């Protein structure tokens, strides 16, 4: 009986410890983490960027075994909530041997306030970035103007 | 009276003589024609009729049957076409549905530009950044472009031959081609970018092309139903060390800029391999006939491991029970003559392919010979060429890694060494593939790369990945085969999976 209890306690401890270190459902906007140098976001290259792609591919570099997750700002709570895919699963992956992390996310119209969180055991780093999804029609208008401008002032 | 009686007999005799004479003349003409038109009975380069046939296109058409050749057809087709239309992108591989119809739009434009210099208003050398900008669809660029990758480098003159031209003025700028990018500008204007695969220089041509409107339509229609992002590696900044957001992590794996990264799982067909080469029997004789030289007396025997030998004075042909046909000329000058134009890459390649088709037909009659040329096709001043061909099934290549105690490792379906217009070494691993009703789901290429990288021995060093692709692996066993992700390392022929 004692052995069974010991095994149950051990299993419970493992589950609890894993839950503790799994990506949390929400993260504070002001939390930058307790370490740096755990992750680099390669795409987008800058903290503020604009795109016309509704399905956007984020790329990052980290270390093998690090869990990388993507969060999105929730204006109702003021926290960043973990993104979920079409099946309701969190957008979270453990980085493999190459250190490369690539993940598609669906952007909403206008500005998307996002965060990448890299976590390994009790250490973690959060990196914030914003992507604005621009309407293609608006972009076409701007480019039409630019083309006319270009044709009037030369170049090919 | 006597004379009168004899007249019908004389006439009958004359008729017989005439008939006999006609027969003899016809026979002599027929026999002479065998001598005149046969390559076999004349020393190389001395047959006037053969020279006539080779040099005059009309005569060539008259003498030669138009035989369809899948490997030759594939030579003029790219391996991958990527169509970008604003935020939409679609990737097509040779063998996919829609690939051929899309290729039918692209090929005439490349051919027209390479044929007519007068259609090109401007040309200039440009930076790789401009090449990327024409292709990228992740920035605020209203990109409409088509990227074409042939997977192997062709000398420009050979490429011109492959698309039906005698030569091209573009060979003044570019020595070897592999990748093209084209962008429609208006209803009759196009931009064509060609990367010189020998020097990595990129040239941009501003071309007047009447069917440019068709390109605009094609870009729209071929991306209409596509919802996968399929970013190029350079769009994700995975091709080189670039600054990102954050610091402190060292990148150890770099992906070639033109790799299209799959971010979701892929479903593929499971195939079954078969060795159609039954040891012994008529097929072995038919194969040996193809390799037989004019002068040789062939000795035939089988060794204890079942390898069938055909030994001639200067060469040995072996047919292994595993399905490998191996020929080697001990004396290079006594190899199998395939061309009298010893230094022409085009002629050597064509004849080598025709030769491999003959071997395939003898080994696997009535089976389609689905192979792609996989060796770079560059001119050699020495007149020595090494050609490799590999099987593919529905656009997915087959990587051969056959080994046995009996023979040296085989890494391609066909390996042909040609020197001075003669085949001096030929190896052909005979296999055919049939579709099963099973399918398999592979992970995304990035997930697969993690597994591949772990297996790779030099993983601690910086690794450059030249390509990631799905491939069936042929190890020589007769079994069901599922495609797996493979990576080709930069600067080597090594494929890791």
XYZ file of C-alpha atoms in Angstrom:
653
model
C 0.000 0.000 0.000
C 2.842 2.320 0.906
C 4.475 1.590 -2.434
C 1.290 2.431 -4.331
C 0.956 5.700 -2.456
C 4.611 6.501 -3.147
C 4.133 5.854 -6.883
C 0.961 7.977 -6.953
C 2.733 10.824 -5.149
C 5.614 10.588 -7.626
C 3.259 10.706 -10.620
C 1.364 13.616 -9.084
C 4.629 15.491 -8.440
C 5.766 14.988 -12.049
C 2.428 16.158 -13.437
C 2.391 19.193 -11.152
C 5.979 20.110 -12.000
C 5.259 19.817 -15.726
C 2.133 21.917 -15.385
C 4.137 24.545 -13.540
C 6.641 24.789 -16.360
C 4.194 24.484 -19.286
C 3.390 27.672 -21.188
C 0.855 29.619 -19.108
C -2.502 30.542 -20.632
C -1.949 34.263 -19.996
C 1.104 36.471 -19.537
C 1.382 40.016 -18.214
C 2.212 42.674 -20.795
C 5.000 43.956 -18.525
C 6.673 40.595 -17.949
C 9.912 40.384 -19.976
C 11.009 37.119 -18.341
C 13.799 36.139 -15.968
C 16.540 35.555 -18.555
C 17.706 36.904 -21.906
C 19.418 35.120 -24.798
C 16.889 32.287 -24.878
C 15.145 33.238 -28.130
C 15.502 35.532 -31.175
C 12.511 36.348 -33.355
C 13.833 36.273 -36.940
C 10.541 37.027 -38.665
C 9.304 39.695 -38.222
C 12.701 41.344 -38.111
C 11.568 44.401 -36.158
C 9.323 44.975 -33.173
C 6.833 46.893 -35.342
C 5.988 45.739 -38.859
C 3.230 45.764 -41.460
C 2.030 43.031 -43.819
C -0.790 42.148 -46.214
C -0.651 38.418 -45.365
C -3.514 37.224 -43.258
C -1.751 33.908 -42.611
C 1.633 35.040 -41.390
C 4.632 32.785 -40.739
C 6.655 33.622 -37.631
C 10.197 32.278 -37.416
C 12.495 32.236 -34.395
C 15.732 30.708 -33.150
C 16.117 29.100 -29.779
C 17.789 26.130 -28.131
C 16.874 22.466 -28.276
C 14.265 21.568 -25.683
C 12.983 25.113 -25.201
C 9.210 25.480 -25.486
C 8.260 28.414 -27.697
C 4.699 29.763 -27.632
C 2.937 32.722 -29.239
C 0.569 35.025 -27.354
C -1.796 37.753 -28.421
C -2.925 40.809 -26.451
C -6.397 40.609 -24.996
C -7.721 44.209 -24.583
C -10.457 43.037 -22.199
C -8.061 41.564 -19.629
C -4.925 43.580 -20.405
C -2.984 40.298 -20.571
C -1.473 38.350 -23.465
C -3.401 35.106 -24.052
C -1.843 32.061 -25.700
C -2.883 31.725 -29.366
C -4.813 28.617 -30.359
C -4.909 26.907 -33.774
C -8.038 25.854 -35.671
C -8.364 22.748 -33.471
C -8.138 24.710 -30.242
C -4.576 23.579 -29.482
C -2.155 26.175 -28.104
C 0.368 27.532 -30.631
C 3.276 26.069 -28.723
C 6.156 23.818 -29.778
C 9.303 22.401 -28.245
C 12.251 23.459 -30.379
C 14.191 20.613 -32.000
C 17.869 20.024 -32.694
C 18.196 22.701 -35.406
C 17.002 25.430 -33.032
C 14.600 26.663 -35.716
C 11.006 27.484 -34.825
C 8.470 28.210 -37.584
C 4.760 28.639 -37.051
C 1.808 30.058 -39.035
C -0.552 32.418 -37.258
C -3.766 34.049 -38.424
C -3.716 37.837 -38.129
C -6.708 40.047 -37.476
C -7.305 43.284 -39.378
C -5.341 46.294 -38.100
C -2.655 45.969 -35.428
C -1.929 42.616 -33.775
C -0.046 42.940 -30.472
C 1.893 39.703 -30.115
C 4.419 38.070 -27.815
C 6.803 35.111 -28.171
C 7.573 33.254 -24.967
C 10.510 30.845 -24.696
C 10.564 28.675 -21.617
C 12.885 25.992 -20.313
C 11.999 24.653 -16.891
C 11.719 27.659 -14.591
C 13.536 30.117 -16.859
C 11.723 32.062 -19.540
C 11.999 35.065 -21.843
C 9.158 37.059 -23.380
C 9.601 39.180 -26.528
C 6.914 41.573 -27.732
C 6.242 42.592 -31.325
C 3.375 44.195 -33.264
C 2.233 43.323 -36.782
C -0.297 45.467 -38.628
C -2.356 43.647 -41.242
C -2.951 46.109 -44.052
C -5.892 45.905 -46.419
C -4.809 44.925 -49.970
C -7.214 47.448 -51.545
C -5.625 50.321 -49.634
C -2.190 49.054 -50.585
C -3.200 48.886 -54.276
C -4.304 52.545 -54.112
C -0.986 53.584 -52.587
C 0.936 51.561 -55.149
C -1.156 52.972 -57.996
C -0.146 56.417 -56.875
C 3.499 55.330 -56.594
C 3.433 53.799 -60.108
C 2.012 56.987 -61.637
C 4.584 59.008 -59.782
C 7.362 56.674 -61.013
C 6.203 56.737 -64.659
C 6.190 60.553 -64.626
C 9.653 60.811 -63.179
C 11.445 58.020 -65.092
C 13.096 54.725 -64.196
C 12.052 51.188 -65.081
C 8.948 -20.537 -140.262
C 11.455 -21.857 -137.784
C 12.300 -18.293 -136.765
C 8.641 -17.438 -136.350
C 8.156 -20.454 -134.061
C 11.091 -19.416 -131.908
C 9.911 -15.800 -131.413
C 7.535 -16.457 -128.459
C 10.248 -18.536 -126.754
C 12.792 -15.746 -127.199
C 10.290 -13.224 -125.899
C 9.557 -15.459 -122.929
C 13.289 -15.830 -122.292
C 13.776 -12.047 -122.511
C 10.959 -11.484 -120.038
C 12.528 -13.920 -117.603
C 15.903 -12.196 -118.047
C 14.305 -8.797 -117.419
C 12.534 -10.043 -114.302
C 15.729 -11.595 -113.032
C 17.636 -8.386 -113.727
C 15.036 -6.290 -111.898
C 15.225 -8.706 -108.978
C 19.006 -8.460 -108.867
C 19.022 -4.654 -109.117
C 16.397 -4.383 -106.376
C 18.334 -6.767 -104.192
C 21.626 -4.923 -104.755
C 19.936 -1.604 -103.932
C 18.425 -3.061 -100.796
C 21.717 -4.550 -99.652
C 23.601 -1.349 -100.514
C 21.120 0.683 -98.479
C 21.976 -1.411 -95.413
C 25.621 -0.491 -95.929
C 24.895 3.171 -96.704
C 22.532 3.885 -93.847
C 23.990 1.727 -91.133
C 26.295 3.190 -88.487
C 27.607 -0.274 -87.769
C 29.349 -1.081 -91.042
C 31.304 2.143 -91.516
C 34.148 3.484 -89.452
C 32.965 6.361 -87.215
C 32.740 9.719 -89.006
C 33.136 8.352 -92.560
C 29.556 7.593 -93.469
C 28.326 10.348 -95.763
C 24.681 9.405 -95.314
C 24.918 9.340 -91.547
C 26.644 12.727 -91.610
C 23.858 13.998 -93.881
C 21.268 12.630 -91.476
C 22.935 14.233 -88.474
C 23.552 17.638 -89.989
C 20.472 18.396 -92.068
C 17.329 18.656 -89.988
C 15.077 17.714 -92.934
C 17.133 14.594 -93.637
C 17.068 13.763 -89.956
C 13.286 13.921 -89.886
C 13.194 11.681 -92.970
C 15.459 9.032 -91.514
C 14.493 8.990 -87.898
C 11.322 7.947 -86.211
C 9.946 10.458 -83.733
C 10.170 8.324 -80.611
C 8.740 9.798 -77.410
C 11.292 9.925 -74.635
C 10.184 10.646 -71.056
C 13.705 11.428 -69.767
C 14.303 13.844 -72.658
C 10.901 15.445 -72.152
C 11.725 15.899 -68.455
C 15.032 17.562 -69.299
C 13.247 20.639 -70.584
C 10.950 20.792 -67.547
C 11.776 22.459 -64.256
C 11.537 20.595 -60.991
C 9.611 23.306 -59.149
C 7.505 26.348 -60.056
C 6.439 28.846 -57.395
C 3.697 31.334 -58.283
C 3.314 34.392 -56.066
C 0.300 36.672 -56.301
C 0.221 39.292 -53.573
C -0.310 37.418 -50.333
C -1.159 34.166 -52.121
C 1.388 31.571 -53.175
C 1.239 28.165 -54.879
C 4.028 25.616 -55.366
C 3.970 23.068 -58.215
C 6.338 20.123 -58.693
C 6.937 18.191 -61.914
C 4.342 15.435 -61.782
C 1.651 17.480 -59.984
C -1.595 18.235 -61.761
C -1.542 21.729 -63.340
C 2.254 21.603 -63.602
C 2.319 20.943 -67.340
C -0.270 23.578 -68.233
C 1.640 26.164 -66.192
C 4.905 25.099 -67.795
C 3.308 25.533 -71.232
C 2.862 29.236 -70.385
C 6.373 29.741 -69.041
C 8.472 27.843 -71.584
C 7.527 29.922 -74.678
C 8.449 33.129 -72.827
C 11.888 31.849 -71.814
C 12.440 30.504 -75.341
C 11.315 33.758 -76.989
C 13.610 35.842 -74.772
C 16.566 33.546 -75.347
C 15.910 33.511 -79.107
C 15.230 37.191 -79.879
C 17.622 39.757 -78.492
C 15.651 42.502 -80.250
C 12.729 41.878 -77.852
C 14.899 42.928 -74.915
C 14.759 46.657 -74.267
C 17.145 46.720 -71.306
C 19.402 44.349 -69.480
C 21.520 44.795 -66.387
C 23.198 42.927 -63.575
C 21.220 43.286 -60.342
C 21.636 42.429 -56.681
C 20.239 39.349 -54.984
C 18.106 41.694 -52.887
C 16.192 42.736 -56.011
C 15.710 39.053 -56.948
C 14.277 38.461 -53.450
C 12.025 41.513 -53.652
C 10.444 40.265 -56.875
C 9.566 37.020 -55.108
C 8.734 38.016 -51.558
C 5.097 38.250 -50.578
C 5.523 39.090 -46.929
C 6.170 42.805 -47.284
C 4.098 45.651 -48.646
C 4.935 44.664 -52.202
C 2.201 43.822 -54.640
C 4.221 40.905 -55.958
C 3.138 39.002 -59.045
C 5.911 36.660 -60.063
C 6.831 33.136 -61.081
C 9.970 31.402 -59.847
C 11.271 28.439 -61.854
C 13.869 25.988 -60.536
C 15.376 23.277 -62.777
C 17.168 21.558 -59.842
C 20.337 21.052 -61.929
C 22.669 23.430 -63.701
C 22.658 23.435 -67.506
C 25.249 25.121 -69.681
C 23.337 27.929 -71.400
C 23.923 26.444 -74.848
C 22.593 23.044 -73.751
C 19.568 24.664 -72.130
C 18.883 26.499 -75.406
C 18.978 23.136 -77.216
C 16.607 21.640 -74.676
C 13.969 24.277 -75.282
C 14.283 24.001 -79.064
C 16.869 26.657 -79.971
C 20.154 26.176 -81.797
C 21.878 28.621 -79.450
C 21.098 31.760 -77.470
C 22.498 35.268 -77.314
C 22.081 35.088 -73.524
C 25.163 32.862 -73.332
C 27.150 36.110 -73.720
C 25.945 37.092 -70.210
C 25.311 33.759 -68.553
C 27.311 30.533 -68.704
C 25.032 28.179 -66.742
C 21.348 28.337 -65.837
C 19.215 26.720 -63.179
C 16.851 29.371 -61.775
C 14.602 31.931 -63.443
C 12.227 34.511 -62.044
C 9.703 36.301 -64.212
C 7.275 39.093 -63.462
C 4.572 40.463 -65.765
C 4.607 44.251 -65.894
C 1.734 44.918 -68.297
C -0.187 43.295 -71.161
C 2.975 43.177 -73.307
C 5.922 43.721 -70.979
C 7.732 41.258 -68.770
C 10.778 41.167 -66.549
C 12.974 38.082 -66.717
C 15.661 37.481 -64.096
C 18.212 34.724 -64.668
C 20.744 33.635 -62.080
C 24.047 32.410 -63.491
C 24.492 29.229 -61.476
C 28.249 29.223 -62.179
C 28.979 32.741 -60.902
C 25.804 33.495 -58.893
C 25.391 36.771 -60.857
C 21.810 37.789 -61.536
C 20.784 39.439 -64.821
C 17.545 41.302 -65.366
C 15.963 41.606 -68.838
C 13.098 43.929 -69.706
C 11.276 42.023 -72.444
C 8.519 42.992 -74.876
C 6.264 39.946 -74.916
C 2.838 39.981 -76.543
C 1.462 37.185 -74.355
C 2.367 38.907 -71.056
C -1.364 39.261 -70.375
C -1.547 35.453 -70.240
C 1.013 35.555 -67.455
C -1.098 37.963 -65.426
C -4.097 35.651 -65.863
C -1.998 32.598 -64.981
C -0.665 34.226 -61.810
C -4.260 34.895 -60.735
C -5.732 31.538 -61.696
C -2.942 29.294 -60.381
C -2.977 30.904 -56.923
C -6.761 31.238 -56.639
C -7.264 28.097 -54.545
C -4.027 28.204 -52.630
C -4.154 28.881 -48.915
C -0.737 27.603 -47.825
C 1.898 30.214 -47.021
C 4.923 28.195 -48.363
C 7.451 30.923 -47.514
C 10.901 30.927 -49.057
C 13.655 30.483 -46.514
C 14.909 34.028 -47.180
C 11.473 35.410 -46.228
C 11.904 33.830 -42.796
C 15.540 35.038 -42.563
C 16.712 31.458 -42.145
C 19.259 31.664 -44.982
C 21.833 33.841 -43.228
C 22.765 35.545 -39.994
C 20.457 38.530 -39.719
C 19.455 40.616 -36.797
C 16.096 39.863 -35.270
C 14.245 40.822 -32.139
C 16.316 39.660 -29.216
C 19.899 38.416 -29.081
C 22.204 35.754 -27.794
C 21.149 32.664 -29.774
C 23.624 31.424 -32.369
C 22.162 30.060 -35.581
C 23.792 26.736 -36.466
C 21.596 25.576 -39.370
C 21.145 27.740 -42.480
C 18.667 26.939 -45.227
C 19.304 27.783 -48.880
C 17.401 30.995 -49.630
C 15.227 29.362 -52.301
C 13.912 26.450 -50.204
C 10.154 26.715 -49.790
C 9.417 25.796 -46.195
C 6.355 23.649 -45.553
C 4.697 24.594 -42.302
C 2.073 21.865 -42.260
C 2.013 18.081 -42.686
C 2.007 16.500 -46.158
C 0.137 13.408 -47.352
C 1.836 11.146 -49.930
C 1.225 7.807 -51.653
C 2.866 4.573 -50.515
C 4.393 2.662 -53.440
C 5.558 -0.883 -53.949
C 8.869 -1.610 -55.639
C 9.445 -4.468 -58.047
C 12.486 -5.875 -59.795
C 11.313 -6.624 -63.334
C 14.681 -8.127 -64.247
C 14.297 -11.880 -63.936
C 17.777 -13.432 -63.818
C 18.669 -15.479 -66.914
C 16.206 -15.982 -69.729
C 15.585 -13.899 -72.822
C 15.932 -10.532 -71.094
C 19.567 -11.155 -70.221
C 20.290 -11.988 -73.867
C 18.420 -8.886 -75.074
C 20.416 -6.746 -72.630
C 23.748 -8.277 -73.639
C 22.931 -7.583 -77.304
C 22.769 -3.847 -76.523
C 26.236 -3.909 -74.990
C 27.813 -6.220 -77.575
C 30.616 -4.659 -79.633
C 31.231 -5.495 -83.281
C 34.482 -7.313 -82.841
C 34.053 -9.106 -79.582
C 33.460 -12.790 -78.995
C 31.295 -13.082 -75.906
C 31.841 -15.685 -73.228
C 28.888 -16.180 -70.901
C 28.847 -17.763 -67.467
C 27.173 -17.433 -64.062
C 29.138 -17.353 -60.818
C 28.171 -18.946 -57.518
C 26.348 -15.812 -56.271
C 24.087 -15.777 -59.332
C 25.812 -12.937 -61.184
C 25.599 -13.440 -64.936
C 28.789 -12.436 -66.789
C 29.189 -11.559 -70.461
C 32.907 -11.189 -71.090
C 34.319 -9.710 -74.274
C 37.912 -8.916 -75.195
C 37.832 -5.391 -73.785
C 34.737 -5.240 -71.606
C 32.641 -7.063 -69.026
C 28.888 -6.925 -68.608
C 27.440 -8.204 -65.335
C 23.779 -8.742 -64.523
C 23.227 -9.085 -60.795
C 20.235 -10.964 -59.352
C 19.461 -7.818 -57.284
C 18.558 -6.020 -60.540
C 21.804 -4.204 -61.282
C 23.218 -4.113 -64.798
C 26.877 -3.119 -64.814
C 29.130 -2.607 -67.823
C 32.760 -1.540 -67.845
C 35.130 -1.155 -70.736
C 38.645 -2.201 -69.661
C 40.069 -0.270 -72.582
C 38.404 3.159 -72.778
C 38.970 3.462 -76.513
C 36.970 0.262 -76.983
C 33.827 1.439 -75.166
C 30.374 1.478 -76.744
C 30.291 4.182 -79.394
C 27.252 6.410 -78.976
C 28.311 9.526 -80.809
C 30.844 10.612 -83.381
C 30.738 14.160 -81.937
C 33.035 13.433 -79.064
C 33.011 16.905 -77.484
C 29.336 17.788 -77.772
C 27.561 17.665 -74.422
C 24.166 17.784 -76.127
C 24.930 14.839 -78.389
C 26.577 12.815 -75.624
C 23.619 13.379 -73.285
C 21.029 12.555 -75.910
C 22.771 9.366 -76.949
C 23.407 8.348 -73.354
C 19.711 8.762 -72.565
C 18.717 6.815 -75.677
C 21.122 4.067 -74.645
C 19.637 3.861 -71.146
C 16.158 3.711 -72.700
C 17.248 0.739 -74.787
C 18.586 -1.023 -71.703
C 15.371 -0.266 -69.803
C 13.199 -1.555 -72.675
C 15.180 -4.790 -72.750
C 15.021 -5.209 -68.964
C 11.426 -4.079 -68.424
C 9.551 -4.253 -71.728
C 6.454 -2.037 -72.060
C 7.073 -0.288 -68.736
C 7.350 3.523 -68.693
C 10.877 4.760 -67.985
C 10.123 7.479 -65.407
C 13.483 9.049 -64.720
C 14.930 12.517 -64.340
C 18.464 13.565 -65.195
C 20.019 14.497 -61.846
C 23.615 15.388 -62.706
C 24.593 18.935 -63.622
C 24.905 19.358 -67.375
C 27.962 21.503 -67.942
C 30.406 21.502 -70.860
C 33.624 19.583 -70.367
C 36.725 20.409 -72.378
C 38.065 16.909 -71.908
C 35.022 15.356 -73.611
C 34.380 13.300 -70.469
C 30.904 13.329 -68.920
C 29.260 11.640 -65.960
C 25.470 11.498 -66.253
C 23.098 10.286 -63.574
C 19.392 9.550 -63.847
C 16.956 8.838 -61.030
C 13.470 7.400 -60.841
C 10.506 9.428 -59.636
C 6.916 8.579 -58.855
C 4.186 11.230 -59.219
C 6.667 14.064 -58.755
C 8.411 12.468 -55.764
C 12.007 11.415 -56.519
C 13.436 8.042 -55.545
C 16.816 8.159 -53.781
C 18.752 4.982 -54.580
C 21.064 3.708 -51.861
C 21.532 0.124 -52.934
C 24.390 -1.857 -51.504
C 25.373 -5.492 -51.522
C 28.391 -7.695 -50.910
C 28.305 -8.344 -54.639
C 28.597 -4.825 -56.009
C 29.907 -1.328 -55.309
C 27.287 0.982 -53.704
C 24.743 2.339 -56.162
C 23.533 5.904 -55.479
C 21.491 6.604 -58.607
C 19.096 4.665 -60.812
C 21.486 5.052 -63.759
C 25.135 6.149 -63.856
C 26.756 6.657 -67.254
C 30.371 7.628 -67.917
C 30.991 8.889 -71.435
C 34.421 9.677 -72.815
C 35.098 10.850 -76.363
C 31.668 9.713 -77.527
C 31.989 6.247 -75.998
C 30.285 4.739 -72.966
C 33.108 3.465 -70.823
C 31.056 2.652 -67.727
C 27.337 2.042 -67.316
C 25.388 1.015 -64.200
C 21.606 0.682 -64.097
C 19.598 -0.387 -61.063
C 16.375 -1.754 -62.503
C 13.256 -1.031 -60.468
C 9.648 -0.180 -61.186
C 7.101 1.302 -58.785
C 3.400 0.636 -58.425
C 0.985 2.678 -56.363
C -0.700 0.986 -53.404
C -3.978 2.134 -51.884
C -2.132 3.311 -48.763
C -1.054 6.853 -47.932
C 1.282 8.270 -45.320
C 1.325 11.647 -43.568
C 4.708 13.315 -43.164
C 5.343 16.186 -40.726
C 6.315 19.675 -41.909
C 9.771 20.010 -43.419
C 11.047 22.019 -40.426
C 9.979 19.328 -37.937
C 11.590 16.685 -40.148
C 14.790 18.706 -40.341
C 15.195 18.429 -36.566
C 15.209 14.641 -36.815
C 17.525 14.668 -39.833
C 19.930 17.080 -38.146
C 20.201 14.849 -35.072
C 21.289 11.936 -37.242
C 23.846 14.000 -39.126
C 27.335 13.251 -37.801
C 28.812 16.771 -38.107
C 25.869 18.443 -36.413
C 28.073 20.424 -34.040
C 29.432 22.506 -36.903
C 27.566 25.173 -38.862
C 25.382 23.359 -41.378
C 24.216 24.685 -44.736
C 21.170 22.900 -46.149
C 20.964 23.104 -49.939
C 17.540 21.509 -50.270
C 14.802 19.723 -48.327
C 12.555 17.376 -50.279
C 10.356 14.327 -49.918
C 11.810 11.180 -51.454
C 11.256 7.436 -51.586
C 14.356 5.546 -50.438
C 15.396 2.577 -52.565
C 17.724 0.243 -50.704
C 17.259 -2.668 -53.062
C 14.696 -4.628 -51.080
C 11.372 -5.494 -52.630
C 8.893 -3.841 -50.306
C 6.402 -1.035 -49.769
C 8.024 2.382 -49.592
C 6.781 5.598 -47.990
C 8.382 8.939 -48.813
C 10.542 10.553 -46.141
C 11.991 14.042 -45.806
C 15.556 14.277 -47.068
C 18.076 17.094 -46.815
C 20.881 17.775 -49.259
C 23.912 19.420 -47.708
C 25.480 22.408 -49.455
C 28.551 21.610 -51.501
C 28.202 17.842 -51.253
C 26.252 15.131 -52.994
C 25.260 13.753 -49.616
C 21.578 13.244 -48.907
C 20.610 12.818 -45.257
C 17.205 11.547 -44.110
